[in-house]
Amino acid sequence: MMSKRLKKNLKETKPAVDAHKAIILPLDYSFKAISHFSEVLLEKPRGRDAKFVTTLEDEVSSEADKVIVSQSTAEVVKLNNNMILEWDGFSEMLHTLLISPLQLSWIDVSFNDLKTIHSAILEFTNLSVLYFHANSVSKLSEIDKLGSLANLRTLALHGNPIENSDGYKQYVISRLPQLKSLDFTTIIKSDRATAGVWQKMIAPKKTKSTRKAKEESK
């Protein structure tokens, strides 16, 4: 959790943006051994371009304890290859780092150990790219949560346990018709046709068998 002192002293200022530079670098916190989203606030992003950030300092008693938080105009955040287990602090972290958090278009949380797709991600409705591969999601139903992200076009989920589920690809495509790419492969017409058939014929059978199993376990 972000300290109350940091919240109190965090002041909004206009970023110094170079008008002649068209590309804004992503905020890259990959390979930082981060285990909690709140720890991101204590790290300096890789390859940070000072022209695109405004530095905000928390008032602390000593230089050694000084925490620097940077607000950025970036719309891409990379948190891949860390050790993140839980979603606590996810939304707060993005609102602290980004000047326009709701403009977030791309986030990479691949190669962590997240077991769910938390509803906190649904706040960022401009999201078009989500890299979620190589995590620990084991229930296909977690995919349903992404249905409300109308702008989501690219999704990577391979390397999660759900990849081994029967009908994995068809399930994802049928539940998220807005997607253009799944697991770094373009979704073509035949993929959608197969997913449509699967949804009409296979999915209802799976639902019935699941209900029956639940009833027998009572």
XYZ file of C-alpha atoms in Angstrom:
218
model
C 0.000 0.000 0.000
C 1.171 3.522 -0.760
C 2.028 5.444 2.415
C -0.333 8.171 3.619
C 2.620 10.544 3.590
C 3.247 9.830 -0.089
C -0.415 10.412 -0.909
C -0.417 13.684 0.990
C 2.673 15.041 -0.709
C 1.895 13.812 -4.211
C 1.177 16.915 -6.303
C -0.053 16.952 -9.875
C 2.104 18.897 -12.314
C 2.193 19.123 -16.089
C 4.688 16.781 -17.761
C 7.538 18.229 -19.766
C 6.850 16.608 -23.136
C 9.103 17.081 -26.154
C 6.691 18.105 -28.912
C 9.183 17.037 -31.574
C 9.335 13.450 -30.338
C 6.377 11.309 -31.447
C 7.088 8.149 -29.441
C 6.606 8.023 -25.693
C 8.598 5.244 -24.063
C 6.693 2.630 -22.056
C 7.173 2.373 -18.329
C 9.255 -0.782 -18.094
C 9.474 -2.526 -14.716
C 10.343 -5.959 -16.083
C 12.919 -8.208 -14.370
C 12.810 -6.197 -11.123
C 12.055 -9.092 -8.725
C 8.837 -7.298 -7.745
C 6.437 -9.396 -5.668
C 3.703 -6.821 -5.028
C 2.300 -4.067 -7.235
C 2.976 -1.451 -4.546
C 6.702 -2.203 -4.838
C 6.662 -0.716 -8.331
C 6.499 2.725 -6.732
C 9.922 2.122 -5.187
C 11.566 1.206 -8.487
C 12.963 3.268 -11.331
C 11.677 2.125 -14.735
C 14.179 0.864 -17.274
C 15.342 3.361 -19.882
C 13.321 6.193 -18.395
C 13.295 9.300 -20.558
C 13.289 12.348 -18.277
C 11.558 14.416 -20.970
C 8.387 12.449 -20.435
C 8.131 12.360 -16.659
C 7.658 14.720 -13.768
C 9.532 13.735 -10.617
C 7.628 13.951 -7.355
C 9.407 13.416 -4.029
C 7.927 12.214 -0.772
C 9.054 14.323 2.174
C 11.121 12.042 4.372
C 13.501 12.572 7.245
C 16.663 11.412 5.469
C 18.098 11.194 1.964
C 18.552 7.436 2.371
C 14.808 6.942 2.856
C 13.776 9.200 -0.007
C 11.173 7.695 -2.352
C 10.812 9.074 -5.856
C 7.573 8.564 -7.762
C 7.333 9.555 -11.409
C 4.149 10.412 -13.240
C 4.354 9.606 -16.912
C 2.410 10.250 -20.086
C 3.073 6.632 -21.110
C 0.182 4.430 -22.229
C 2.178 1.186 -22.032
C 3.309 -0.460 -18.784
C 5.548 -3.542 -18.624
C 5.559 -5.595 -15.426
C 6.614 -8.910 -16.925
C 9.122 -11.392 -15.500
C 8.592 -10.570 -11.850
C 7.174 -12.549 -8.917
C 3.743 -10.973 -8.508
C 1.172 -13.235 -6.815
C -1.750 -10.961 -5.958
C -3.624 -8.016 -7.471
C -3.557 -5.849 -4.340
C -2.471 -2.298 -5.172
C -2.801 -2.716 -8.961
C -5.194 0.161 -9.646
C -3.570 2.478 -7.085
C -0.161 1.841 -8.632
C -1.310 2.826 -12.119
C -3.141 5.922 -10.895
C 0.034 7.013 -9.129
C 2.396 6.407 -12.039
C 0.318 7.642 -14.966
C -0.920 11.140 -15.612
C -3.818 9.719 -17.633
C -4.285 6.175 -16.290
C -7.546 5.628 -18.148
C -5.631 6.047 -21.414
C -3.614 2.901 -20.648
C -3.664 0.877 -23.870
C -1.158 -1.907 -23.251
C -0.077 -3.787 -20.152
C 2.284 -6.735 -19.857
C 2.036 -8.855 -16.708
C 3.392 -12.034 -18.287
C 5.766 -14.386 -16.465
C 4.411 -13.753 -12.983
C 2.330 -16.029 -10.750
C -1.128 -14.470 -10.930
C -3.900 -17.036 -10.447
C -6.870 -14.871 -11.418
C -7.846 -12.105 -13.803
C -8.974 -9.476 -11.344
C -11.890 -7.133 -12.011
C -9.555 -4.212 -11.207
C -8.267 -4.418 -14.768
C -11.744 -3.618 -16.130
C -11.376 -0.001 -15.005
C -8.939 0.563 -17.869
C -11.425 0.455 -20.715
C -8.972 1.781 -23.310
C -6.874 -1.378 -22.981
C -6.211 -2.942 -26.396
C -3.254 -5.241 -25.606
C -2.996 -7.564 -22.604
C -0.052 -9.911 -22.189
C -0.999 -12.405 -19.506
C 0.942 -15.452 -20.644
C 3.017 -17.645 -18.324
C 0.960 -17.074 -15.188
C -1.090 -19.526 -13.093
C -4.712 -19.077 -14.229
C -6.430 -22.472 -14.045
C -10.122 -21.664 -14.627
C -11.442 -20.860 -18.102
C -14.251 -18.849 -16.534
C -11.673 -16.187 -15.589
C -11.644 -15.225 -19.274
C -15.268 -14.058 -19.060
C -14.208 -11.051 -16.997
C -12.487 -9.528 -20.030
C -15.703 -9.404 -22.029
C -16.424 -5.815 -21.010
C -13.111 -4.554 -22.445
C -14.567 -3.575 -25.809
C -11.250 -2.233 -27.131
C -9.230 -5.369 -26.339
C -7.723 -6.653 -29.588
C -4.608 -8.601 -28.586
C -4.515 -11.161 -25.786
C -1.803 -13.649 -24.808
C -2.686 -16.405 -22.342
C -0.515 -19.342 -23.341
C 1.610 -20.845 -20.603
C -1.275 -20.718 -18.117
C -2.839 -24.024 -16.970
C -6.032 -23.111 -18.856
C -4.147 -23.619 -22.131
C -4.454 -27.374 -21.531
C -8.254 -27.240 -21.146
C -10.366 -28.861 -23.859
C -11.653 -26.202 -26.224
C -9.373 -23.514 -24.777
C -8.968 -21.559 -28.030
C -12.621 -21.877 -29.007
C -13.724 -20.783 -25.550
C -11.607 -17.634 -25.595
C -12.634 -16.645 -29.128
C -16.338 -17.233 -28.455
C -16.260 -15.312 -25.177
C -14.173 -12.425 -26.521
C -15.373 -11.744 -30.093
C -13.596 -8.363 -30.078
C -10.165 -10.054 -30.232
C -8.035 -9.900 -33.385
C -5.075 -11.874 -32.038
C -4.742 -14.676 -29.476
C -1.411 -16.007 -28.228
C 0.497 -14.056 -30.888
C -1.554 -15.596 -33.706
C -4.072 -13.704 -35.838
C -7.648 -14.926 -35.434
C -9.011 -15.764 -38.901
C -12.539 -16.457 -40.164
C -12.199 -20.226 -39.846
C -11.180 -19.809 -36.184
C -14.354 -17.841 -35.509
C -16.459 -20.382 -37.402
C -14.996 -23.256 -35.362
C -15.540 -21.313 -32.147
C -19.151 -20.678 -33.160
C -19.790 -24.385 -33.734
C -18.052 -25.243 -30.463
C -20.186 -22.751 -28.580
C -23.428 -24.236 -29.969
C -22.564 -27.922 -29.657
C -19.766 -28.550 -27.156
C -20.207 -25.789 -24.598
C -23.788 -26.804 -23.579
C -22.643 -30.413 -23.010
C -19.777 -29.223 -20.824
C -22.215 -27.107 -18.787
C -24.549 -30.060 -18.226
C -21.724 -32.384 -17.204
C -20.396 -29.771 -14.783
C -23.829 -29.362 -13.181
C -24.224 -33.130 -12.895
C -20.827 -33.488 -11.231
C -21.739 -30.791 -8.711
C -25.053 -32.470 -7.897
C -23.390 -35.856 -7.398
C -20.832 -34.336 -5.061
C -23.540 -33.023 -2.724
